[in-house]
PDB file of C-alpha atoms in Angstrom:
ATOM      1  CA  UNK W 658      95.814-103.672 -87.794  1.00 95.00           C
ATOM      2  CA  UNK W 659      92.586-102.512 -86.038  1.00 96.00           C
ATOM      3  CA  UNK W 660      92.913-102.431 -82.258  1.00 95.00           C
ATOM      4  CA  UNK W 661      89.591-104.240 -82.037  1.00 94.00           C
ATOM      5  CA  UNK W 662      91.207-107.308 -83.629  1.00 96.00           C
ATOM      6  CA  UNK W 663      93.759-107.651 -80.824  1.00 96.00           C
ATOM      7  CA  UNK W 664      93.356-109.208 -77.371  1.00 95.00           C
ATOM      8  CA  UNK W 665      95.717-109.862 -74.430  1.00 94.00           C
ATOM      9  CA  UNK W 666      97.874-112.956 -74.088  1.00 94.00           C
ATOM     10  CA  UNK W 667      96.061-115.594 -72.040  1.00 91.00           C
ATOM     11  CA  UNK W 668      97.405-115.602 -68.490  1.00 91.00           C
ATOM     12  CA  UNK W 669      99.536-112.494 -69.107  1.00 92.00           C
ATOM     13  CA  UNK W 670     101.287-112.012 -65.724  1.00 92.00           C
ATOM     14  CA  UNK W 671     102.368-108.396 -66.109  1.00 93.00           C
ATOM     15  CA  UNK W 672     100.078-105.619 -64.910  1.00 91.00           C
ATOM     16  CA  UNK W 673      99.187-102.796 -67.294  1.00 91.00           C
ATOM     17  CA  UNK W 674      98.768 -99.756 -65.049  1.00 88.00           C
ATOM     18  CA  UNK W 675      97.460 -96.274 -65.749  1.00 90.00           C
ATOM     19  CA  UNK W 676     100.437 -94.662 -64.023  1.00 89.00           C
ATOM     20  CA  UNK W 677     102.810 -91.796 -64.875  1.00 92.00           C
ATOM     21  CA  UNK W 678     104.821 -94.016 -67.220  1.00 90.00           C
ATOM     22  CA  UNK W 679     101.647 -94.910 -69.108  1.00 93.00           C
ATOM     23  CA  UNK W 680     100.699 -91.234 -69.380  1.00 96.00           C
ATOM     24  CA  UNK W 681     104.124 -90.508 -70.906  1.00 94.00           C
ATOM     25  CA  UNK W 682     103.677 -93.366 -73.383  1.00 94.00           C
ATOM     26  CA  UNK W 683     100.248 -92.047 -74.376  1.00 96.00           C
ATOM     27  CA  UNK W 684     101.683 -88.556 -74.979  1.00 96.00           C
ATOM     28  CA  UNK W 685     104.523 -90.025 -77.043  1.00 95.00           C
ATOM     29  CA  UNK W 686     102.112 -92.053 -79.178  1.00 94.00           C
ATOM     30  CA  UNK W 687      99.907 -89.011 -79.778  1.00 94.00           C
ATOM     31  CA  UNK W 688     102.911 -87.064 -81.022  1.00 93.00           C
ATOM     32  CA  UNK W 689     105.005 -89.734 -82.766  1.00 93.00           C
ATOM     33  CA  UNK W 690     102.755 -92.749 -83.222  1.00 92.00           C
ATOM     34  CA  UNK W 691     103.731 -96.300 -82.220  1.00 93.00           C
ATOM     35  CA  UNK W 692     107.413 -96.691 -83.105  1.00 89.00           C
ATOM     36  CA  UNK W 693     107.794-100.407 -82.381  1.00 92.00           C
ATOM     37  CA  UNK W 694     105.221-102.796 -83.855  1.00 95.00           C
ATOM     38  CA  UNK W 695     103.468-105.284 -81.587  1.00 95.00           C
ATOM     39  CA  UNK W 696     104.187-108.952 -82.195  1.00 96.00           C
ATOM     40  CA  UNK W 697     100.983-110.960 -82.443  1.00 97.00           C
ATOM     41  CA  UNK W 698      99.881-114.422 -83.481  1.00 96.00           C
ATOM     42  CA  UNK W 699      96.627-115.605 -85.059  1.00 96.00           C
ATOM     43  CA  UNK W 700      94.046-116.900 -82.589  1.00 93.00           C
ATOM     44  CA  UNK W 701      92.105-119.957 -83.813  1.00 91.00           C
ATOM     45  CA  UNK W 702      89.003-118.472 -82.160  1.00 90.00           C
ATOM     46  CA  UNK W 703      89.356-115.239 -84.097  1.00 92.00           C
ATOM     47  CA  UNK W 704      91.435-112.089 -83.921  1.00 94.00           C
ATOM     48  CA  UNK W 705      95.059-111.947 -82.856  1.00 96.00           C
ATOM     49  CA  UNK W 706      96.768-112.525 -79.526  1.00 96.00           C
ATOM     50  CA  UNK W 707      99.302-109.945 -78.365  1.00 96.00           C
ATOM     51  CA  UNK W 708     102.645-111.454 -77.355  1.00 96.00           C
ATOM     52  CA  UNK W 709     104.832-108.448 -76.495  1.00 93.00           C
ATOM     53  CA  UNK W 710     103.133-105.063 -76.615  1.00 93.00           C
ATOM     54  CA  UNK W 711     100.306-104.968 -74.050  1.00 95.00           C
ATOM     55  CA  UNK W 712     101.331-101.555 -72.686  1.00 94.00           C
ATOM     56  CA  UNK W 713     101.652-100.074 -76.185  1.00 94.00           C
ATOM     57  CA  UNK W 714      98.259-101.511 -77.112  1.00 96.00           C
ATOM     58  CA  UNK W 715      96.621 -99.953 -74.037  1.00 96.00           C
ATOM     59  CA  UNK W 716      98.401 -96.641 -74.615  1.00 95.00           C
ATOM     60  CA  UNK W 717      97.208 -96.600 -78.231  1.00 95.00           C
ATOM     61  CA  UNK W 718      93.631 -97.095 -77.004  1.00 95.00           C
ATOM     62  CA  UNK W 719      94.012 -94.206 -74.548  1.00 95.00           C
ATOM     63  CA  UNK W 720      95.527 -92.068 -77.305  1.00 95.00           C
ATOM     64  CA  UNK W 721      92.420 -92.636 -79.415  1.00 95.00           C
ATOM     65  CA  UNK W 722      94.045 -94.645 -82.216  1.00 94.00           C
ATOM     66  CA  UNK W 723      92.006 -97.076 -84.288  1.00 95.00           C
ATOM     67  CA  UNK W 724      94.918 -99.059 -85.717  1.00 95.00           C
ATOM     68  CA  UNK W 725      98.410-100.056 -84.624  1.00 96.00           C
ATOM     69  CA  UNK W 726     101.416-101.556 -86.464  1.00 96.00           C
ATOM     70  CA  UNK W 727     101.939-105.271 -85.834  1.00 96.00           C
ATOM     71  CA  UNK W 728     104.133-108.149 -86.948  1.00 97.00           C
ATOM     72  CA  UNK W 729     102.239-111.424 -87.291  1.00 97.00           C
ATOM     73  CA  UNK W 730     104.132-114.557 -86.239  1.00 96.00           C
ATOM     74  CA  UNK W 731     103.098-118.199 -86.384  1.00 95.00           C
ATOM     75  CA  UNK W 732     104.106-119.428 -82.924  1.00 94.00           C
ATOM     76  CA  UNK W 733     103.043-122.424 -80.871  1.00 94.00           C
ATOM     77  CA  UNK W 734     101.971-121.933 -77.249  1.00 93.00           C
ATOM     78  CA  UNK W 735     105.385-122.659 -75.724  1.00 94.00           C
ATOM     79  CA  UNK W 736     107.310-120.374 -78.076  1.00 94.00           C
ATOM     80  CA  UNK W 737     104.738-117.619 -77.537  1.00 94.00           C
ATOM     81  CA  UNK W 738     105.029-117.868 -73.740  1.00 95.00           C
ATOM     82  CA  UNK W 739     108.829-117.732 -73.881  1.00 94.00           C
ATOM     83  CA  UNK W 740     108.803-114.679 -76.181  1.00 95.00           C
ATOM     84  CA  UNK W 741     106.191-112.906 -74.049  1.00 94.00           C
ATOM     85  CA  UNK W 742     108.100-113.503 -70.809  1.00 94.00           C
ATOM     86  CA  UNK W 743     111.537-112.656 -72.215  1.00 93.00           C
ATOM     87  CA  UNK W 744     110.350-109.379 -73.724  1.00 91.00           C
ATOM     88  CA  UNK W 745     108.678-108.216 -70.499  1.00 90.00           C
ATOM     89  CA  UNK W 746     111.466-109.238 -68.113  1.00 89.00           C
ATOM     90  CA  UNK W 747     113.649-106.551 -69.701  1.00 83.00           C
ATOM     91  CA  UNK W 748     111.458-103.894 -68.058  1.00 82.00           C
ATOM     92  CA  UNK W 749     112.387-102.058 -64.877  1.00 77.00           C
ATOM     93  CA  UNK W 750     110.314-102.127 -61.690  1.00 85.00           C
ATOM     94  CA  UNK W 751     108.844-105.605 -62.071  1.00 92.00           C
ATOM     95  CA  UNK W 752     106.700-106.621 -59.098  1.00 95.00           C
ATOM     96  CA  UNK W 753     107.530-109.844 -57.219  1.00 96.00           C
ATOM     97  CA  UNK W 754     104.152-111.323 -58.227  1.00 97.00           C
ATOM     98  CA  UNK W 755     104.819-110.558 -61.896  1.00 96.00           C
ATOM     99  CA  UNK W 756     108.283-112.084 -61.771  1.00 95.00           C
ATOM    100  CA  UNK W 757     106.994-115.164 -59.934  1.00 96.00           C
ATOM    101  CA  UNK W 758     104.210-115.855 -62.435  1.00 96.00           C
ATOM    102  CA  UNK W 759     106.433-115.101 -65.433  1.00 95.00           C
ATOM    103  CA  UNK W 760     109.199-117.427 -64.233  1.00 95.00           C
ATOM    104  CA  UNK W 761     106.657-120.202 -63.680  1.00 95.00           C
ATOM    105  CA  UNK W 762     105.099-119.744 -67.114  1.00 95.00           C
ATOM    106  CA  UNK W 763     108.493-119.898 -68.818  1.00 94.00           C
ATOM    107  CA  UNK W 764     109.585-122.911 -66.754  1.00 93.00           C
ATOM    108  CA  UNK W 765     106.415-124.784 -67.699  1.00 93.00           C
ATOM    109  CA  UNK W 766     106.917-123.903 -71.379  1.00 93.00           C
ATOM    110  CA  UNK W 767     110.556-125.038 -71.339  1.00 91.00           C
ATOM    111  CA  UNK W 768     109.639-128.284 -69.613  1.00 87.00           C
ATOM    112  CA  UNK W 769     106.895-128.919 -72.159  1.00 84.00           C
ATOM    113  CA  UNK W 770     109.307-128.248 -75.004  1.00 81.00           C
ATOM    114  CA  UNK W 771     111.778-130.663 -73.437  1.00 72.00           C
ATOM    115  CA  UNK W 772     109.160-133.395 -73.115  1.00 59.00           C
ATOM    116  CA  UNK W 773     107.955-132.830 -76.652  1.00 50.00           C
ATOM    117  CA  UNK W 774     111.367-132.869 -78.341  1.00 43.00           C
ATOM    118  CA  UNK W 775     113.000-135.179 -75.772  1.00 45.00           C
ATOM    119  CA  UNK W 776     116.003-132.838 -76.048  1.00 42.00           C
ATOM    120  CA  UNK W 777     117.619-135.333 -78.465  1.00 41.00           C
ATOM    121  CA  UNK W 778     118.402-137.954 -75.791  1.00 41.00           C
ATOM    122  CA  UNK W 779     117.345-139.208 -72.335  1.00 42.00           C
ATOM    123  CA  UNK W 780     120.791-138.302 -70.969  1.00 41.00           C
ATOM    124  CA  UNK W 781     120.447-134.664 -71.993  1.00 40.00           C
ATOM    125  CA  UNK W 782     116.853-134.498 -70.770  1.00 43.00           C
ATOM    126  CA  UNK W 783     117.826-135.771 -67.325  1.00 43.00           C
ATOM    127  CA  UNK W 784     120.351-132.930 -66.953  1.00 47.00           C
ATOM    128  CA  UNK W 785     117.991-130.212 -68.174  1.00 61.00           C
ATOM    129  CA  UNK W 786     116.754-127.884 -65.455  1.00 84.00           C
ATOM    130  CA  UNK W 787     114.084-125.427 -66.542  1.00 88.00           C
ATOM    131  CA  UNK W 788     114.693-123.217 -63.491  1.00 89.00           C
ATOM    132  CA  UNK W 789     118.413-122.955 -64.295  1.00 90.00           C
ATOM    133  CA  UNK W 790     117.583-122.131 -67.915  1.00 90.00           C
ATOM    134  CA  UNK W 791     115.184-119.363 -66.857  1.00 90.00           C
ATOM    135  CA  UNK W 792     117.829-118.020 -64.477  1.00 89.00           C
ATOM    136  CA  UNK W 793     120.463-117.823 -67.205  1.00 90.00           C
ATOM    137  CA  UNK W 794     118.192-115.597 -69.252  1.00 86.00           C
ATOM    138  CA  UNK W 795     117.872-112.987 -66.488  1.00 88.00           C
ATOM    139  CA  UNK W 796     121.228-113.373 -64.757  1.00 89.00           C
ATOM    140  CA  UNK W 797     120.085-115.088 -61.562  1.00 90.00           C
ATOM    141  CA  UNK W 798     120.560-118.565 -60.116  1.00 92.00           C
ATOM    142  CA  UNK W 799     118.135-121.425 -60.535  1.00 91.00           C
ATOM    143  CA  UNK W 800     117.581-121.301 -56.778  1.00 93.00           C
ATOM    144  CA  UNK W 801     116.452-117.672 -57.013  1.00 94.00           C
ATOM    145  CA  UNK W 802     114.024-118.640 -59.772  1.00 94.00           C
ATOM    146  CA  UNK W 803     112.639-121.484 -57.653  1.00 94.00           C
ATOM    147  CA  UNK W 804     112.155-119.152 -54.687  1.00 95.00           C
ATOM    148  CA  UNK W 805     110.243-116.650 -56.804  1.00 96.00           C
ATOM    149  CA  UNK W 806     108.059-119.421 -58.229  1.00 96.00           C
ATOM    150  CA  UNK W 807     107.176-120.429 -54.653  1.00 96.00           C
ATOM    151  CA  UNK W 808     105.309-117.114 -54.376  1.00 97.00           C
ATOM    152  CA  UNK W 809     102.706-118.409 -56.827  1.00 96.00           C
ATOM    153  CA  UNK W 810     101.479-120.604 -53.946  1.00 97.00           C
ATOM    154  CA  UNK W 811     100.477-117.547 -51.923  1.00 98.00           C
ATOM    155  CA  UNK W 812      96.832-116.522 -51.801  1.00 97.00           C
ATOM    156  CA  UNK W 813      96.182-113.213 -53.645  1.00 96.00           C
ATOM    157  CA  UNK W 814      95.817-111.181 -50.444  1.00 97.00           C
ATOM    158  CA  UNK W 815      99.257-112.233 -49.172  1.00 97.00           C
ATOM    159  CA  UNK W 816     100.882-111.866 -52.590  1.00 97.00           C
ATOM    160  CA  UNK W 817      99.532-108.317 -52.839  1.00 96.00           C
ATOM    161  CA  UNK W 818     101.218-107.514 -49.520  1.00 96.00           C
ATOM    162  CA  UNK W 819     104.525-108.750 -50.946  1.00 97.00           C
ATOM    163  CA  UNK W 820     104.079-106.429 -53.941  1.00 96.00           C
ATOM    164  CA  UNK W 821     103.270-103.572 -51.557  1.00 94.00           C
ATOM    165  CA  UNK W 822     106.414-104.378 -49.505  1.00 94.00           C
ATOM    166  CA  UNK W 823     104.341-105.000 -46.397  1.00 95.00           C
ATOM    167  CA  UNK W 824     105.852-108.504 -46.272  1.00 96.00           C
ATOM    168  CA  UNK W 825     109.501-109.031 -47.239  1.00 96.00           C
ATOM    169  CA  UNK W 826     110.476-111.507 -49.945  1.00 97.00           C
ATOM    170  CA  UNK W 827     112.315-114.095 -47.811  1.00 96.00           C
ATOM    171  CA  UNK W 828     109.560-114.484 -45.187  1.00 97.00           C
ATOM    172  CA  UNK W 829     107.027-114.644 -48.036  1.00 97.00           C
ATOM    173  CA  UNK W 830     108.835-117.647 -49.524  1.00 97.00           C
ATOM    174  CA  UNK W 831     108.476-119.484 -46.201  1.00 97.00           C
ATOM    175  CA  UNK W 832     104.805-118.474 -45.906  1.00 97.00           C
ATOM    176  CA  UNK W 833     104.155-119.992 -49.346  1.00 97.00           C
ATOM    177  CA  UNK W 834     104.358-123.440 -47.731  1.00 97.00           C
ATOM    178  CA  UNK W 835     101.296-122.714 -45.579  1.00 97.00           C
ATOM    179  CA  UNK W 836      97.942-124.083 -46.683  1.00 97.00           C
ATOM    180  CA  UNK W 837      95.488-121.484 -48.092  1.00 97.00           C
ATOM    181  CA  UNK W 838      93.371-121.511 -44.923  1.00 97.00           C
ATOM    182  CA  UNK W 839      96.515-121.098 -42.806  1.00 97.00           C
ATOM    183  CA  UNK W 840      97.529-118.134 -44.956  1.00 97.00           C
ATOM    184  CA  UNK W 841      94.163-116.513 -44.290  1.00 97.00           C
ATOM    185  CA  UNK W 842      94.726-117.079 -40.565  1.00 96.00           C
ATOM    186  CA  UNK W 843      98.188-115.573 -40.939  1.00 96.00           C
ATOM    187  CA  UNK W 844      96.661-112.334 -42.198  1.00 96.00           C
ATOM    188  CA  UNK W 845      94.593-112.169 -39.003  1.00 94.00           C
ATOM    189  CA  UNK W 846      97.690-112.852 -36.898  1.00 94.00           C
ATOM    190  CA  UNK W 847      99.621-110.141 -38.726  1.00 92.00           C
ATOM    191  CA  UNK W 848      96.802-107.669 -38.117  1.00 91.00           C
ATOM    192  CA  UNK W 849      96.684-108.734 -34.458  1.00 89.00           C
ATOM    193  CA  UNK W 850     100.423-108.135 -34.015  1.00 88.00           C
ATOM    194  CA  UNK W 851     100.493-105.021 -36.211  1.00 88.00           C
ATOM    195  CA  UNK W 852     103.813-106.233 -37.573  1.00 90.00           C
ATOM    196  CA  UNK W 853     105.303-108.143 -40.489  1.00 93.00           C
ATOM    197  CA  UNK W 854     106.957-111.523 -39.841  1.00 94.00           C
ATOM    198  CA  UNK W 855     110.695-112.090 -39.735  1.00 94.00           C
ATOM    199  CA  UNK W 856     112.236-114.996 -41.649  1.00 95.00           C
ATOM    200  CA  UNK W 857     112.560-117.042 -38.454  1.00 94.00           C
ATOM    201  CA  UNK W 858     108.919-116.448 -37.516  1.00 96.00           C
ATOM    202  CA  UNK W 859     107.749-117.477 -40.994  1.00 96.00           C
ATOM    203  CA  UNK W 860     109.974-120.567 -40.850  1.00 96.00           C
ATOM    204  CA  UNK W 861     108.437-121.610 -37.531  1.00 96.00           C
ATOM    205  CA  UNK W 862     104.935-121.257 -38.972  1.00 97.00           C
ATOM    206  CA  UNK W 863     106.008-123.358 -41.959  1.00 97.00           C
ATOM    207  CA  UNK W 864     107.471-126.047 -39.687  1.00 96.00           C
ATOM    208  CA  UNK W 865     104.370-126.080 -37.490  1.00 95.00           C
ATOM    209  CA  UNK W 866     102.164-126.365 -40.581  1.00 96.00           C
ATOM    210  CA  UNK W 867     104.137-129.308 -41.933  1.00 95.00           C
ATOM    211  CA  UNK W 868     104.201-131.135 -38.597  1.00 95.00           C
ATOM    212  CA  UNK W 869     100.680-130.788 -37.231  1.00 91.00           C
ATOM    213  CA  UNK W 870      99.081-127.722 -38.759  1.00 93.00           C
ATOM    214  CA  UNK W 871      99.486-124.093 -37.726  1.00 94.00           C
ATOM    215  CA  UNK W 872      96.447-122.583 -36.027  1.00 95.00           C
ATOM    216  CA  UNK W 873      95.547-118.928 -35.656  1.00 95.00           C
ATOM    217  CA  UNK W 874      96.489-119.182 -31.976  1.00 94.00           C
ATOM    218  CA  UNK W 875      99.896-120.610 -32.917  1.00 95.00           C
ATOM    219  CA  UNK W 876     100.482-117.774 -35.347  1.00 95.00           C
ATOM    220  CA  UNK W 877      99.453-115.062 -32.899  1.00 93.00           C
ATOM    221  CA  UNK W 878     101.862-116.528 -30.355  1.00 92.00           C
ATOM    222  CA  UNK W 879     104.706-116.551 -32.860  1.00 93.00           C
ATOM    223  CA  UNK W 880     103.921-113.043 -34.119  1.00 91.00           C
ATOM    224  CA  UNK W 881     103.829-111.753 -30.529  1.00 85.00           C
ATOM    225  CA  UNK W 882     107.471-112.636 -29.977  1.00 78.00           C
ATOM    226  CA  UNK W 883     110.189-110.009 -30.128  1.00 59.00           C
ATOM    227  CA  UNK W 884     112.183-110.140 -33.366  1.00 56.00           C
ATOM    228  CA  UNK W 885     115.976-110.339 -33.204  1.00 51.00           C
ATOM    229  CA  UNK W 886     116.178-106.954 -34.922  1.00 51.00           C
ATOM    230  CA  UNK W 887     114.204-105.476 -32.022  1.00 53.00           C
ATOM    231  CA  UNK W 888     116.604-106.701 -29.309  1.00 50.00           C
ATOM    232  CA  UNK W 889     117.652-103.805 -27.120  1.00 52.00           C
ATOM    233  CA  UNK W 890     114.246-102.174 -27.444  1.00 60.00           C
ATOM    234  CA  UNK W 891     111.497-102.338 -24.855  1.00 66.00           C
ATOM    235  CA  UNK W 892     108.672-104.594 -26.007  1.00 67.00           C
ATOM    236  CA  UNK W 893     105.485-105.983 -24.526  1.00 74.00           C
ATOM    237  CA  UNK W 894     103.346-108.869 -25.635  1.00 72.00           C
ATOM    238  CA  UNK W 895      99.969-107.692 -26.843  1.00 75.00           C
ATOM    239  CA  UNK W 896      98.335-110.357 -24.678  1.00 75.00           C
ATOM    240  CA  UNK W 897      99.936-108.826 -21.552  1.00 79.00           C
ATOM    241  CA  UNK W 898      98.482-105.402 -22.333  1.00 85.00           C
ATOM    242  CA  UNK W 899      94.970-106.376 -23.372  1.00 83.00           C
ATOM    243  CA  UNK W 900      93.674-106.608 -19.788  1.00 85.00           C
ATOM    244  CA  UNK W 901      94.241-102.850 -19.391  1.00 89.00           C
ATOM    245  CA  UNK W 902      92.205-101.851 -22.454  1.00 89.00           C
ATOM    246  CA  UNK W 903      88.715-102.320 -23.889  1.00 89.00           C
ATOM    247  CA  UNK W 904      88.373-105.524 -25.909  1.00 83.00           C
ATOM    248  CA  UNK W 905      87.753-103.521 -29.071  1.00 84.00           C
ATOM    249  CA  UNK W 906      91.182-101.826 -28.927  1.00 85.00           C
ATOM    250  CA  UNK W 907      93.695-102.735 -31.630  1.00 81.00           C
ATOM    251  CA  UNK W 908      97.440-102.988 -30.846  1.00 79.00           C
ATOM    252  CA  UNK W 909      97.911 -99.625 -32.566  1.00 80.00           C
ATOM    253  CA  UNK W 910      95.300 -97.989 -30.309  1.00 86.00           C
ATOM    254  CA  UNK W 911      96.973 -99.513 -27.248  1.00 86.00           C
ATOM    255  CA  UNK W 912     100.351 -98.144 -28.336  1.00 84.00           C
ATOM    256  CA  UNK W 913      98.959 -94.658 -28.967  1.00 85.00           C
ATOM    257  CA  UNK W 914      97.227 -94.625 -25.575  1.00 90.00           C
ATOM    258  CA  UNK W 915     100.376 -95.752 -23.733  1.00 91.00           C
ATOM    259  CA  UNK W 916     102.468 -93.039 -25.391  1.00 88.00           C
ATOM    260  CA  UNK W 917      99.866 -90.396 -24.593  1.00 90.00           C
ATOM    261  CA  UNK W 918      99.742 -91.448 -20.926  1.00 91.00           C
ATOM    262  CA  UNK W 919     103.549 -91.438 -20.709  1.00 90.00           C
ATOM    263  CA  UNK W 920     103.650 -87.914 -22.119  1.00 88.00           C
ATOM    264  CA  UNK W 921     101.139 -86.799 -19.464  1.00 89.00           C
ATOM    265  CA  UNK W 922     103.178 -88.512 -16.752  1.00 88.00           C
ATOM    266  CA  UNK W 923     106.360 -86.797 -17.975  1.00 87.00           C
ATOM    267  CA  UNK W 924     104.721 -83.356 -17.908  1.00 84.00           C
ATOM    268  CA  UNK W 925     103.451 -83.915 -14.334  1.00 85.00           C
ATOM    269  CA  UNK W 926     106.899 -85.092 -13.272  1.00 82.00           C
ATOM    270  CA  UNK W 927     108.546 -82.009 -14.765  1.00 82.00           C
ATOM    271  CA  UNK W 928     106.064 -79.736 -12.963  1.00 80.00           C
ATOM    272  CA  UNK W 929     106.757 -81.506  -9.654  1.00 77.00           C
ATOM    273  CA  UNK W 930     110.501 -81.022 -10.106  1.00 75.00           C
ATOM    274  CA  UNK W 931     110.057 -77.297 -10.724  1.00 73.00           C
ATOM    275  CA  UNK W 932     108.221 -76.726  -7.424  1.00 66.00           C
TER     276      UNK W 932
END
């Protein structure tokens, strides 16, 4: 089928990156062609929608191919979502954001299927848990699925930081309960503290948000506190140090200046001892 007739699955949650793995796929396709056909379905608006095979499609474009082997399936929206998610979750190195969006898409599709078919009886339907069903397919608990799906409530900037491992998964789940504006404030607080939040810090922000709202000042205060993992280390609150530095100084600049001054002090002390 001509590549020009194919387009991505709507809402496809998995990123197609031009990385080393893609370069290897392109080289393989140039030498051997596309070994596994894409699975596609007819689009009522014209052309065909790719279900599994987005990376192969992109690699074929980069390899300069005009056509690619496909298998055409007649699938409704729910069945197509489930096939797309299941085929991609077999990959290695899936980002938290990809897993979160994929789990949610499959859960929504399973729930819609359950509502549509009624799962044969009200008794069966009442026991059906889409999150547990998604978990069975990938070997994790329903609770793990639910926690990943929580990440879809994060604003893009915070979710990107989870993918980049600048924010750990468990604190990110707690941060997902913050309102969008609070999440934007959190990014400022994180930059102010030059540190990522612990689970307990994120939980306190969540609790504050649910009780009366969590302000930027609240977040800076929480982020200023010493984490349990840092017990035994010497730590200063940024607010205690700011009076000694220009207002424009960041916490990182303050830290660098303090270390430089301590090194100078140590050298003077060593010279004095040698006299």
